[in-house]
mmCIF file of C-alpha atoms in Angstrom:
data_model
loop_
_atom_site.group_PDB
_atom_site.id
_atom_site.type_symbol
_atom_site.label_atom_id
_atom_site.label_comp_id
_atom_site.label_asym_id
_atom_site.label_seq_id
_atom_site.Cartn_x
_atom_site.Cartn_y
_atom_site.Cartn_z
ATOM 1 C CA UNK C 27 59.105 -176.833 -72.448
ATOM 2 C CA UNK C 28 61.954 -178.657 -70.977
ATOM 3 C CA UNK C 29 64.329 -180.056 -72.449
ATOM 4 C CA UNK C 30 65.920 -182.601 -70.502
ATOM 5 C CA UNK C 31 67.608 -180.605 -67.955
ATOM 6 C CA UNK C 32 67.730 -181.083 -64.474
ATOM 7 C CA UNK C 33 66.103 -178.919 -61.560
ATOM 8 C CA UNK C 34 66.638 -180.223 -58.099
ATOM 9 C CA UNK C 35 63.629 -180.369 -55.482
ATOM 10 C CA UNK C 36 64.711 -180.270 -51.949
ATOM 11 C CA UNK C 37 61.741 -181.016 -50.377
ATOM 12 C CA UNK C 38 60.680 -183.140 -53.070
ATOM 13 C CA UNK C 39 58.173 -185.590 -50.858
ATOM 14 C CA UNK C 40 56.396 -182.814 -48.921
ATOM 15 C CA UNK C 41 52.816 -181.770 -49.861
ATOM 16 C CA UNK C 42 54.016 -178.823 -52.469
ATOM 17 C CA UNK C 43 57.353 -180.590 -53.062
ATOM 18 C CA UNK C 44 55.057 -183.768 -54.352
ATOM 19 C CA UNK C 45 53.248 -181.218 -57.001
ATOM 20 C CA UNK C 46 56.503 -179.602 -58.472
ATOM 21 C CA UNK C 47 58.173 -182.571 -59.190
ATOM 22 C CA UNK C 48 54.913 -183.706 -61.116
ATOM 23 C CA UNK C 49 54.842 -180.549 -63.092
ATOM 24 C CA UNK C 50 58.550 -180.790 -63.696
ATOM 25 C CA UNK C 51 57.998 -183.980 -65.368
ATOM 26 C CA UNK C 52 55.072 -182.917 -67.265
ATOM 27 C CA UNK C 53 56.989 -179.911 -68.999
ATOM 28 C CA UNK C 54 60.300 -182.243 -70.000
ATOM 29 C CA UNK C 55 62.007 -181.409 -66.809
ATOM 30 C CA UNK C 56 64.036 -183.946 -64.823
ATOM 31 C CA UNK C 57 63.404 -183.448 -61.743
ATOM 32 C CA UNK C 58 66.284 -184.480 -58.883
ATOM 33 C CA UNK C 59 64.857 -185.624 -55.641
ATOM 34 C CA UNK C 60 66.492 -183.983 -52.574
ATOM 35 C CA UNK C 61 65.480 -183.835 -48.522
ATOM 36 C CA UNK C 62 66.728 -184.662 -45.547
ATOM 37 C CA UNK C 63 64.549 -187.904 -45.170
ATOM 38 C CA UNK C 64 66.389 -190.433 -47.567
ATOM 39 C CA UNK C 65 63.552 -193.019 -46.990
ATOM 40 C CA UNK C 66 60.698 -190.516 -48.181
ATOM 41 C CA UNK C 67 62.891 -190.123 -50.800
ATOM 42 C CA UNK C 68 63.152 -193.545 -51.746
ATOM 43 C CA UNK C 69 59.312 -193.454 -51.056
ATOM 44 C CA UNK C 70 58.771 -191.317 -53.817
ATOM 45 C CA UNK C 71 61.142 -191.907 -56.684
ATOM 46 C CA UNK C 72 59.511 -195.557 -56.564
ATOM 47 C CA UNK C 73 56.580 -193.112 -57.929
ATOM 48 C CA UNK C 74 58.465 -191.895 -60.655
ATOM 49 C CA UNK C 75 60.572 -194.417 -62.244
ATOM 50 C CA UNK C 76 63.939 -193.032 -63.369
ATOM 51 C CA UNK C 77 64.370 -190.225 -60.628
ATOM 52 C CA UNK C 78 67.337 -189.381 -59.031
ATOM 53 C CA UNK C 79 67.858 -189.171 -55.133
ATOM 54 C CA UNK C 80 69.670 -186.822 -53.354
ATOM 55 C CA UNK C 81 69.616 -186.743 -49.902
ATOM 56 C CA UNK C 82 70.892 -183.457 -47.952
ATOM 57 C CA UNK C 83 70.517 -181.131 -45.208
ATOM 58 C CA UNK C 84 70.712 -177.435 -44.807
ATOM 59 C CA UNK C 85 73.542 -178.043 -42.128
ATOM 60 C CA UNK C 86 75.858 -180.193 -44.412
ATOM 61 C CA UNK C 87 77.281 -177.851 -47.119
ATOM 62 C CA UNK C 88 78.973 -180.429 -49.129
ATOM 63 C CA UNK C 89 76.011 -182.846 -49.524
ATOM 64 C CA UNK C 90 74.248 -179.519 -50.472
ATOM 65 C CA UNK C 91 76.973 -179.019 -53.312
ATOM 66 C CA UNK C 92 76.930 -182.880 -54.220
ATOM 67 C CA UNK C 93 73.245 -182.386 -54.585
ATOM 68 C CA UNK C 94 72.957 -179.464 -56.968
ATOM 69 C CA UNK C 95 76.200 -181.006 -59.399
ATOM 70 C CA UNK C 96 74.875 -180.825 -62.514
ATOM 71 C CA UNK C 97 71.258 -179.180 -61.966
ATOM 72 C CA UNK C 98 70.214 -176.416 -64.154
ATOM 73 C CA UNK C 99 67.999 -174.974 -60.914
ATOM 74 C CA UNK C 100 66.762 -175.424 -57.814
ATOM 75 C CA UNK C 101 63.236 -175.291 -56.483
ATOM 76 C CA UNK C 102 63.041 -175.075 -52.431
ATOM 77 C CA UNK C 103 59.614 -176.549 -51.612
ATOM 78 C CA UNK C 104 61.085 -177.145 -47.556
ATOM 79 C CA UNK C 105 59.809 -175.033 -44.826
ATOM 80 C CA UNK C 106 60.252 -173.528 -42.699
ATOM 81 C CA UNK C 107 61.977 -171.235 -45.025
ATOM 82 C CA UNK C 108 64.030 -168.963 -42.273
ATOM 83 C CA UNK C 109 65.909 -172.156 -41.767
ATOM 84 C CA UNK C 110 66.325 -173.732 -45.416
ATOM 85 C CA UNK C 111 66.323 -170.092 -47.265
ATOM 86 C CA UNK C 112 69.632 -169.227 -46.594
ATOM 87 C CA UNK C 113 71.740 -172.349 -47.178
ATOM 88 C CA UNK C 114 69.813 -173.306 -50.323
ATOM 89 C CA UNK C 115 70.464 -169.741 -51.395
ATOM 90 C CA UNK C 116 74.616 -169.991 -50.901
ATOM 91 C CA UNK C 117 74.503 -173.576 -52.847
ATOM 92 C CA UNK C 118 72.855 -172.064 -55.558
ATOM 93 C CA UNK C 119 75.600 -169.597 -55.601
ATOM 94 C CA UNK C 120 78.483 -171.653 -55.387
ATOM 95 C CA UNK C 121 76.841 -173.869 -57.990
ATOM 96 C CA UNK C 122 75.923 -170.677 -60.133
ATOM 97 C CA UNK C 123 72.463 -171.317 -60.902
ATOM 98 C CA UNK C 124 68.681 -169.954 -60.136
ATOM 99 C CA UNK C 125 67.264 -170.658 -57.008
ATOM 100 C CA UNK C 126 63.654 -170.720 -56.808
ATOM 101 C CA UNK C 127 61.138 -171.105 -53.237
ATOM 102 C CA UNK C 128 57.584 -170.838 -52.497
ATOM 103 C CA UNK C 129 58.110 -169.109 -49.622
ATOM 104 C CA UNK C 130 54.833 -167.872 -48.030
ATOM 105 C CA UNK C 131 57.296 -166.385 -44.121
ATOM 106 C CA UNK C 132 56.508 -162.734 -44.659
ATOM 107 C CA UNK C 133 60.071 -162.407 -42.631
ATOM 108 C CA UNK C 134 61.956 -165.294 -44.452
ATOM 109 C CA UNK C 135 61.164 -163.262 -47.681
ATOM 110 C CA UNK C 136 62.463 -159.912 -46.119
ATOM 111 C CA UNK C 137 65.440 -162.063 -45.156
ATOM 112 C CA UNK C 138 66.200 -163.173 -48.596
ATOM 113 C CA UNK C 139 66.082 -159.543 -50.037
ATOM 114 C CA UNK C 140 67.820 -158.262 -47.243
ATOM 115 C CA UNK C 141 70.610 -160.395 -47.515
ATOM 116 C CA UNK C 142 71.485 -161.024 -50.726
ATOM 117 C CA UNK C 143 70.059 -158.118 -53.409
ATOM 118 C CA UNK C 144 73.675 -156.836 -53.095
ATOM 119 C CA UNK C 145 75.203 -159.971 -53.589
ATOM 120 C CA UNK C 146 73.264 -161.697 -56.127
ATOM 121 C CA UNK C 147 72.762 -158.506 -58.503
ATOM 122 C CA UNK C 148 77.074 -158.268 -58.569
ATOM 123 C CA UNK C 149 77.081 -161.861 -59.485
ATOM 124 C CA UNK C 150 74.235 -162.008 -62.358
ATOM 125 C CA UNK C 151 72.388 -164.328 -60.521
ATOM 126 C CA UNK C 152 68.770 -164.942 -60.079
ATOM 127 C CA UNK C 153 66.911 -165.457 -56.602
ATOM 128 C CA UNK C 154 63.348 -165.652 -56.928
ATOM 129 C CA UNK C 155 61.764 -165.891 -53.306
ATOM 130 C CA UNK C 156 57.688 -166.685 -52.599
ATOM 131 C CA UNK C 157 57.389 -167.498 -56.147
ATOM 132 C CA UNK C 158 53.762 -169.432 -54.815
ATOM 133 C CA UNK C 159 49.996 -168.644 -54.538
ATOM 134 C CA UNK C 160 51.189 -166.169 -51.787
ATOM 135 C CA UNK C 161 53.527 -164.074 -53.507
ATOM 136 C CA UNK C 162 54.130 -164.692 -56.864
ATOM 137 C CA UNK C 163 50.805 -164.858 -57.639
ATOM 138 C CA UNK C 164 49.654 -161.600 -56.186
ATOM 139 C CA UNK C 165 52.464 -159.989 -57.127
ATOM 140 C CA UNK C 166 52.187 -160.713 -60.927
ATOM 141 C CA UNK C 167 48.259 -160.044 -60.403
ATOM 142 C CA UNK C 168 49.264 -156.390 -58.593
ATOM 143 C CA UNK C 169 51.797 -155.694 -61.529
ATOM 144 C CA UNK C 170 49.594 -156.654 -64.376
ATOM 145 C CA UNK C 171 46.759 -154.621 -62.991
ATOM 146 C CA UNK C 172 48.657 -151.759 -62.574
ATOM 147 C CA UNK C 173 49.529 -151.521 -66.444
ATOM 148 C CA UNK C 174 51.539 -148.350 -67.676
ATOM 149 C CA UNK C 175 51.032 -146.587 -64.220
ATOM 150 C CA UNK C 176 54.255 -146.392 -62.845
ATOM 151 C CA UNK C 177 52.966 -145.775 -58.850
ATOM 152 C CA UNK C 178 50.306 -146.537 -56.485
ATOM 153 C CA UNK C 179 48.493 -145.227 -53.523
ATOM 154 C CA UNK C 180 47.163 -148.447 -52.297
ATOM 155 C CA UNK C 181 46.871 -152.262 -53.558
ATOM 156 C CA UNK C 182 44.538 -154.382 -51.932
ATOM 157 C CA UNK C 183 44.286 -157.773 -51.976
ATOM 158 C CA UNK C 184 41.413 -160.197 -51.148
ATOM 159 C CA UNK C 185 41.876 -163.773 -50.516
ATOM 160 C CA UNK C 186 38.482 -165.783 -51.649
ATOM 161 C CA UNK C 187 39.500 -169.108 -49.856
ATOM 162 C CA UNK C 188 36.889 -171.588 -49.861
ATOM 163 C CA UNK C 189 38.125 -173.408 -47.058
ATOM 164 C CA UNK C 190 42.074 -173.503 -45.844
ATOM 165 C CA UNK C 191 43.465 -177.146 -44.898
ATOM 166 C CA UNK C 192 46.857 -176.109 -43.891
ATOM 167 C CA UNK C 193 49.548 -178.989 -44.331
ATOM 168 C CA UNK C 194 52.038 -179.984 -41.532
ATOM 169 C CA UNK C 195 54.354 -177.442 -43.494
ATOM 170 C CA UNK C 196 52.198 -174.311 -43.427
ATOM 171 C CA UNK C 197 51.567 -175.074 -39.682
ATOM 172 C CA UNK C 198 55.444 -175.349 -38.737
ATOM 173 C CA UNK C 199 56.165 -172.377 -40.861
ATOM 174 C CA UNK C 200 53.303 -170.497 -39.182
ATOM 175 C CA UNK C 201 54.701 -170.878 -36.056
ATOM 176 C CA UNK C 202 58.292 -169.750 -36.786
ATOM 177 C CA UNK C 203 56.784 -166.376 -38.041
ATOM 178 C CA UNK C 204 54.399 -166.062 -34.685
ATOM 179 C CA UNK C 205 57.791 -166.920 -32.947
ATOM 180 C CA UNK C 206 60.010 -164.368 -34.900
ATOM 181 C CA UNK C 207 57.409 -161.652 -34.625
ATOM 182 C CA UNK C 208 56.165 -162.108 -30.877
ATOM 183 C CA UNK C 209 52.770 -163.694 -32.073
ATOM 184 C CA UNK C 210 51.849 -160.048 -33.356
ATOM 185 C CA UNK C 211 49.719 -159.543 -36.769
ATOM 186 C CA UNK C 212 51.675 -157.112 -39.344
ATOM 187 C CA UNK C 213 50.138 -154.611 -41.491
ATOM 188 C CA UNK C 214 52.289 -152.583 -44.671
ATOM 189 C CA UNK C 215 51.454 -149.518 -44.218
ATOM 190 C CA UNK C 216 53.602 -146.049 -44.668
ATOM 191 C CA UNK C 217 55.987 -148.152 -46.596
ATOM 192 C CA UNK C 218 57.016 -150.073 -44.355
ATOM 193 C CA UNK C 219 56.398 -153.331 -42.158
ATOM 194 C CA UNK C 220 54.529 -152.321 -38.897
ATOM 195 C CA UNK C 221 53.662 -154.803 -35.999
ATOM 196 C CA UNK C 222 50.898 -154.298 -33.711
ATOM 197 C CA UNK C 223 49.295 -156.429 -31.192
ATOM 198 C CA UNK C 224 45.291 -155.702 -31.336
ATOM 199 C CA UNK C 225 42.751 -157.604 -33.163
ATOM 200 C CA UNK C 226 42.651 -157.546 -37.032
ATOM 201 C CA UNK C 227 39.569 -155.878 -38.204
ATOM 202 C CA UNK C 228 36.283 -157.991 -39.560
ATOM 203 C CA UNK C 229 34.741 -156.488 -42.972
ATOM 204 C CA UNK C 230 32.941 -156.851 -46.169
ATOM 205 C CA UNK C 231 34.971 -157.171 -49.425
ATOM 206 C CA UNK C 232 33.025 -157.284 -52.891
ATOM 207 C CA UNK C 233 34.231 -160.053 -55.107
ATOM 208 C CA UNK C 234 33.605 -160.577 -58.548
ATOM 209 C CA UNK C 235 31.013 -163.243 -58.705
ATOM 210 C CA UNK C 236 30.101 -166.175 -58.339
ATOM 211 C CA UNK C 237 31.676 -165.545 -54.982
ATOM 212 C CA UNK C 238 29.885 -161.703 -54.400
ATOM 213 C CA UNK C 239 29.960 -160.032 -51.021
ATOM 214 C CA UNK C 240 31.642 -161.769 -47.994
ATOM 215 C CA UNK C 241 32.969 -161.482 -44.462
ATOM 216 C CA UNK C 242 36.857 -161.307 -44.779
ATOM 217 C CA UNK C 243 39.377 -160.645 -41.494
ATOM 218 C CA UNK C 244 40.651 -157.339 -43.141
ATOM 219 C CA UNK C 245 44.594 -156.173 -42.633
ATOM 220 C CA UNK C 246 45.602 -160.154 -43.040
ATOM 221 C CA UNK C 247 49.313 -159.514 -44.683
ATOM 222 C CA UNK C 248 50.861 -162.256 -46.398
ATOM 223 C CA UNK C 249 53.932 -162.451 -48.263
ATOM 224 C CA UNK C 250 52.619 -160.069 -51.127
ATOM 225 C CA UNK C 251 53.429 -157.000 -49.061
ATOM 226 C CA UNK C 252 57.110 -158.182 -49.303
ATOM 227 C CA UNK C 253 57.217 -159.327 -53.169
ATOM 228 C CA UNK C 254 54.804 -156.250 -54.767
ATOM 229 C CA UNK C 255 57.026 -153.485 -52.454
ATOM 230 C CA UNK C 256 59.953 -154.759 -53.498
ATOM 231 C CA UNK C 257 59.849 -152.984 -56.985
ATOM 232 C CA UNK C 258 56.533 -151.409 -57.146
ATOM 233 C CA UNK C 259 56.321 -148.067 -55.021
ATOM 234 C CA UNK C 260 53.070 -148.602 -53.162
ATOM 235 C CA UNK C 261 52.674 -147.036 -49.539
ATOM 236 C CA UNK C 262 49.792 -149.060 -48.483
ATOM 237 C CA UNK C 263 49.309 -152.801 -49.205
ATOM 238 C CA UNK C 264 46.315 -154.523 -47.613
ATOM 239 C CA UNK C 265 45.039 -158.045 -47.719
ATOM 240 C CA UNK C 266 42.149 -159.632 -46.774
ATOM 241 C CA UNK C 267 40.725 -163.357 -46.233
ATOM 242 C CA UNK C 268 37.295 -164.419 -45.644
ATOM 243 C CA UNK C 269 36.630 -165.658 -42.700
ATOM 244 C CA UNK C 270 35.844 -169.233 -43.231
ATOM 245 C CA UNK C 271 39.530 -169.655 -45.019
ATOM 246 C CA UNK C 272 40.524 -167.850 -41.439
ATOM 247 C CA UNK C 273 39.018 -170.118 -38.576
ATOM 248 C CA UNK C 274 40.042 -173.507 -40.639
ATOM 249 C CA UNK C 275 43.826 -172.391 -40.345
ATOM 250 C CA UNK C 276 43.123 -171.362 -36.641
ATOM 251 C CA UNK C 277 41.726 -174.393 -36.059
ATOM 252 C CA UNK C 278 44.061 -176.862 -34.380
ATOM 253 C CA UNK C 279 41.912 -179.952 -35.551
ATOM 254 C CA UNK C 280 41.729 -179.158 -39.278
ATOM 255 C CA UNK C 281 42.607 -181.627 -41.234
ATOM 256 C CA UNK C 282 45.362 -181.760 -43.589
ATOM 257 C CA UNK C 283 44.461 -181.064 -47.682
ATOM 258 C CA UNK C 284 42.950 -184.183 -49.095
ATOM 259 C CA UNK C 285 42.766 -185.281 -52.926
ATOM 260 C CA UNK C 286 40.028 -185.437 -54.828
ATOM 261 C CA UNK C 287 41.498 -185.438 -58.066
ATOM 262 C CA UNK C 288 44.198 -187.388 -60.063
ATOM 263 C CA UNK C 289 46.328 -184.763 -59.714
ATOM 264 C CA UNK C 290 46.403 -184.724 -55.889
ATOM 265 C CA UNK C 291 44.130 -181.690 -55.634
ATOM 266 C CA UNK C 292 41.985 -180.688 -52.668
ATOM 267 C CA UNK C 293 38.233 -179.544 -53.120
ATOM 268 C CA UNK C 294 39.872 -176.021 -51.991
ATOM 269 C CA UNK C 295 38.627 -173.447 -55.018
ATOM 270 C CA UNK C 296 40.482 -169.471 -54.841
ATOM 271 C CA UNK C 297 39.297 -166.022 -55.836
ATOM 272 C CA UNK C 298 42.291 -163.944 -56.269
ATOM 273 C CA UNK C 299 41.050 -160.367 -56.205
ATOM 274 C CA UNK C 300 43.771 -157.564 -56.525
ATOM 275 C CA UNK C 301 42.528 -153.860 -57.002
ATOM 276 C CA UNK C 302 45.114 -150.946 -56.982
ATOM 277 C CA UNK C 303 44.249 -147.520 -56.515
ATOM 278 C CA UNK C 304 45.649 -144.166 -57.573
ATOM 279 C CA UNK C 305 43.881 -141.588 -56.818
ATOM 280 C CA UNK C 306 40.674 -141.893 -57.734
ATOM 281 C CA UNK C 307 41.176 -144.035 -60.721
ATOM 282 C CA UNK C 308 41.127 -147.890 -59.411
ATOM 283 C CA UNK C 309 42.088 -151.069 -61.828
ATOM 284 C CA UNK C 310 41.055 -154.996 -61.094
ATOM 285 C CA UNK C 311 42.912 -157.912 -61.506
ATOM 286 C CA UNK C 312 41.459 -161.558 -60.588
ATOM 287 C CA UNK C 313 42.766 -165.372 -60.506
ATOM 288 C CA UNK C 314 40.469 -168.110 -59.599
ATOM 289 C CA UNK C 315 41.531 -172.051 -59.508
ATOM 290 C CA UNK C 316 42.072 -174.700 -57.168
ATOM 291 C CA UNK C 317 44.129 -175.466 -54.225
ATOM 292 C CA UNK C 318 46.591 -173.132 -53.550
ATOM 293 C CA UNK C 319 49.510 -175.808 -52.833
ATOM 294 C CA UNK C 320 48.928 -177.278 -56.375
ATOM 295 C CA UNK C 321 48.702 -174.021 -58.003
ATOM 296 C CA UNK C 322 52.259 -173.283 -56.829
ATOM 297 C CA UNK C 323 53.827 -175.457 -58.785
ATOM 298 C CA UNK C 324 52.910 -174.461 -62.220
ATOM 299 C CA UNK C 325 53.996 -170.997 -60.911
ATOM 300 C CA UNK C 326 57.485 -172.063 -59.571
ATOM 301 C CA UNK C 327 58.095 -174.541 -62.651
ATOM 302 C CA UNK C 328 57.048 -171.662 -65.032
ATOM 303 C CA UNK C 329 59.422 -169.262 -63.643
ATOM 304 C CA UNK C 330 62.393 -172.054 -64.284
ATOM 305 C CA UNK C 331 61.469 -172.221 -67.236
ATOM 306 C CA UNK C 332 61.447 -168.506 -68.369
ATOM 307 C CA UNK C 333 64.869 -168.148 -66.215
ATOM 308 C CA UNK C 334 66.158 -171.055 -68.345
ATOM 309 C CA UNK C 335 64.933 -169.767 -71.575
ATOM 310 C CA UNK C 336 66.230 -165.286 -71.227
ATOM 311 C CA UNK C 337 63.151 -164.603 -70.730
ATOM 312 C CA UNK C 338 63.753 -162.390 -68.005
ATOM 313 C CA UNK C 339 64.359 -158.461 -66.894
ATOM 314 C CA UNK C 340 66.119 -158.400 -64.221
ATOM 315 C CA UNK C 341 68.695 -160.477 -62.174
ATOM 316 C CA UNK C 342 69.400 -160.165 -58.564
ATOM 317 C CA UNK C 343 66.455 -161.447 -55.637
ATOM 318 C CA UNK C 344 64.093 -159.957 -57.795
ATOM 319 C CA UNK C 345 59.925 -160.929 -57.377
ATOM 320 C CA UNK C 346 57.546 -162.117 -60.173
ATOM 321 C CA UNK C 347 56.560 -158.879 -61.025
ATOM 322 C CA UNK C 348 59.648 -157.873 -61.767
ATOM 323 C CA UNK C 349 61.475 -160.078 -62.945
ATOM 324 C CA UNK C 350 58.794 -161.367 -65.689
ATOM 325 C CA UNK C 351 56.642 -160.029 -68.287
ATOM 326 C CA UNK C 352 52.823 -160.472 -65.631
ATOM 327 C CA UNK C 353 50.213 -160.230 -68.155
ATOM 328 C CA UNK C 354 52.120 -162.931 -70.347
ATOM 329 C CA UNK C 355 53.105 -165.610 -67.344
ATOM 330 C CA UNK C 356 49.576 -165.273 -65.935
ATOM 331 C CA UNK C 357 47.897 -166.037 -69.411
ATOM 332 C CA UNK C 358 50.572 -168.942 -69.820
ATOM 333 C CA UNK C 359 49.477 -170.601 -66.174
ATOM 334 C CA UNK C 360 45.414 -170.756 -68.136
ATOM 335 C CA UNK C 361 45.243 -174.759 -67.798
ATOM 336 C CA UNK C 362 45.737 -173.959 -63.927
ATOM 337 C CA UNK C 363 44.417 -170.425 -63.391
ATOM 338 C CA UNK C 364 41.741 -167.715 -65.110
ATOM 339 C CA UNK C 365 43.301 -164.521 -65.330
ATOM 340 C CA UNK C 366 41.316 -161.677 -66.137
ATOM 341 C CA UNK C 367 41.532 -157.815 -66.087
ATOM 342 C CA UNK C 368 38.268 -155.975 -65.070
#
């Protein structure tokens, strides 16, 4: 648990933001309120009494610095991420601690590797992109199923969405990566990222019950495909979300997430289902919970945490998978998630 020490929030008052600083202060964090709205700010530290506020934007590099004085981390929770990524990224640096987002851009992601593996890994830092239900959570899912294999052929990954209320967020950050990418779909595949313009296939993917057979849009790449490849060698990594999950984000009149909990939490339930493949052996690794924005911050809190406390094996941008022990973080998330091996 924490102990006191700060981690800074920029984005503290969005949807996600809003669930992070919550599960800061549950675990002995304290968190430090940061944004570029000073009044939402205000807004929400009258929530928690005690809170610090920190206004900044990604443009001003000194309030940046001013923000982070004194923070033991940083959690990003602000999309879209190809804008705040990078400037949140350098103020960790110069302040010379862990930067943590829940980045779900599938090119923001390749970004942050891209741009500072090189940089980070010289400097012992830690960079820990997508560290969210898209992401992290696959990614420690893909890791732990694949055991003491040290390769794949394939990794597939369903997405058992009861429904998908996408905040304002997801929707802005949405369209920056149909901007970026020319409004095509992408598929990992040989490797590599590929971008094609025809339709996504429909099909049939088996989940482990309760939820059983269902219509999912197959080839549906999410940020996984960035976070598993980056230390797993996997040619082929294919996701999958059933339909219904599909035509609510497509839908321009969906409503937001609303609560239905103390917590904040949306009726939205998940089925996780990861299977990877070598040859013709196959191994099975599921999560189920609720609301995929709430889950995210148990998973980005948890990896400050184990940053915090060593518990680490790498340092560099390094994802979930490799950077922690998966079979351990995943059992530690069980008041949020069930993690199971099949």
């Amino acid at each position: 648990m924490g102990t006191g020490q700060r981690v800074l929030v920029f984005g503290a008052y969005g949807h996600t933001g809003r669930f992070v600083v919550a599960e800061l202060r549950d675990r002995g964090f304290v968190p430090v309120l940061s944004g570029r709205d000073a009044d939402r700010l205000r807004d929400l530290a009258a929530s928690h009494e005690g809170l610090e506020v920190r206004p900044a934007t990604v443009d001003d590099a000194d309030a940046l610095d001013r923000a982070l004085a004194g923070a033991a981390a940083v959690i990003n929770a602000a999309g879209p991420f190809a804008t705040t990524a990078a400037p949140l990224i350098e103020a960790a640096l110069r302040a010379g601690i862990p930067y943590v987002d829940v980045a779900a851009e599938i090119e923001a992601n390749v970004d942050t590797f891209a741009r500072y593996a090189d940089r980070a890994r010289a400097e012992g830092a830690v960079i820990v992109p997508a560290m969210a239900f898209y992401g992290g959570l696959g990614d420690l899912l893909a890791t732990a199923a694949l055991g003491d294999w040290t390769a794949a052929d394939e990794v597939h990954i369903a997405y058992g969405l009861s429904s998908w209320h996408p905040t304002a967020g997801t929707r802005t950050a949405g369209a920056v990566s149909r901007e970026r990418r020319d409004s095509r779909r992408v598929l990992y595949t040989d490797g590599r990222l590929e971008y094609r313009d025809d339709q996504a296939p429909t099909l049939k993917w088996d989940f482990p019950d309760p939820m059983g057979t269902r219509s999912v849009i197959g080839e549906f790449t999410m940020a996984d495909a960035v976070t598993i490849t980056s230390h797993l060698p996997v040619p082929e990594v294919r996701g999958y979300m059933t339909v219904e999950a599909v035509r609510d984000l497509a839908a321009a009149d969906t409503p937001a997430p609303a609560p239905v909990d103390d917590s904040g939490r949306s009726a939205q339930t998940f089925l996780l289902d990861v299977v990877v493949r070598s040859g013709a052996e196959e191994r099975r690794a599921v999560a189920r919970g609720q609301d995929i924005y709430a889950v995210s911050a148990p998973l980005a809190v948890e990896a400050v945490e184990r940053i915090l406390t060593g518990r680490t094996r790498a340092t560099g941008v390094a994802s979930a998978g490799e950077l922690f022990d998966a079979d351990d973080f995943l059992r530690a998330l069980s008041p949020h998630i069930s993690f199971e091996l099949l």
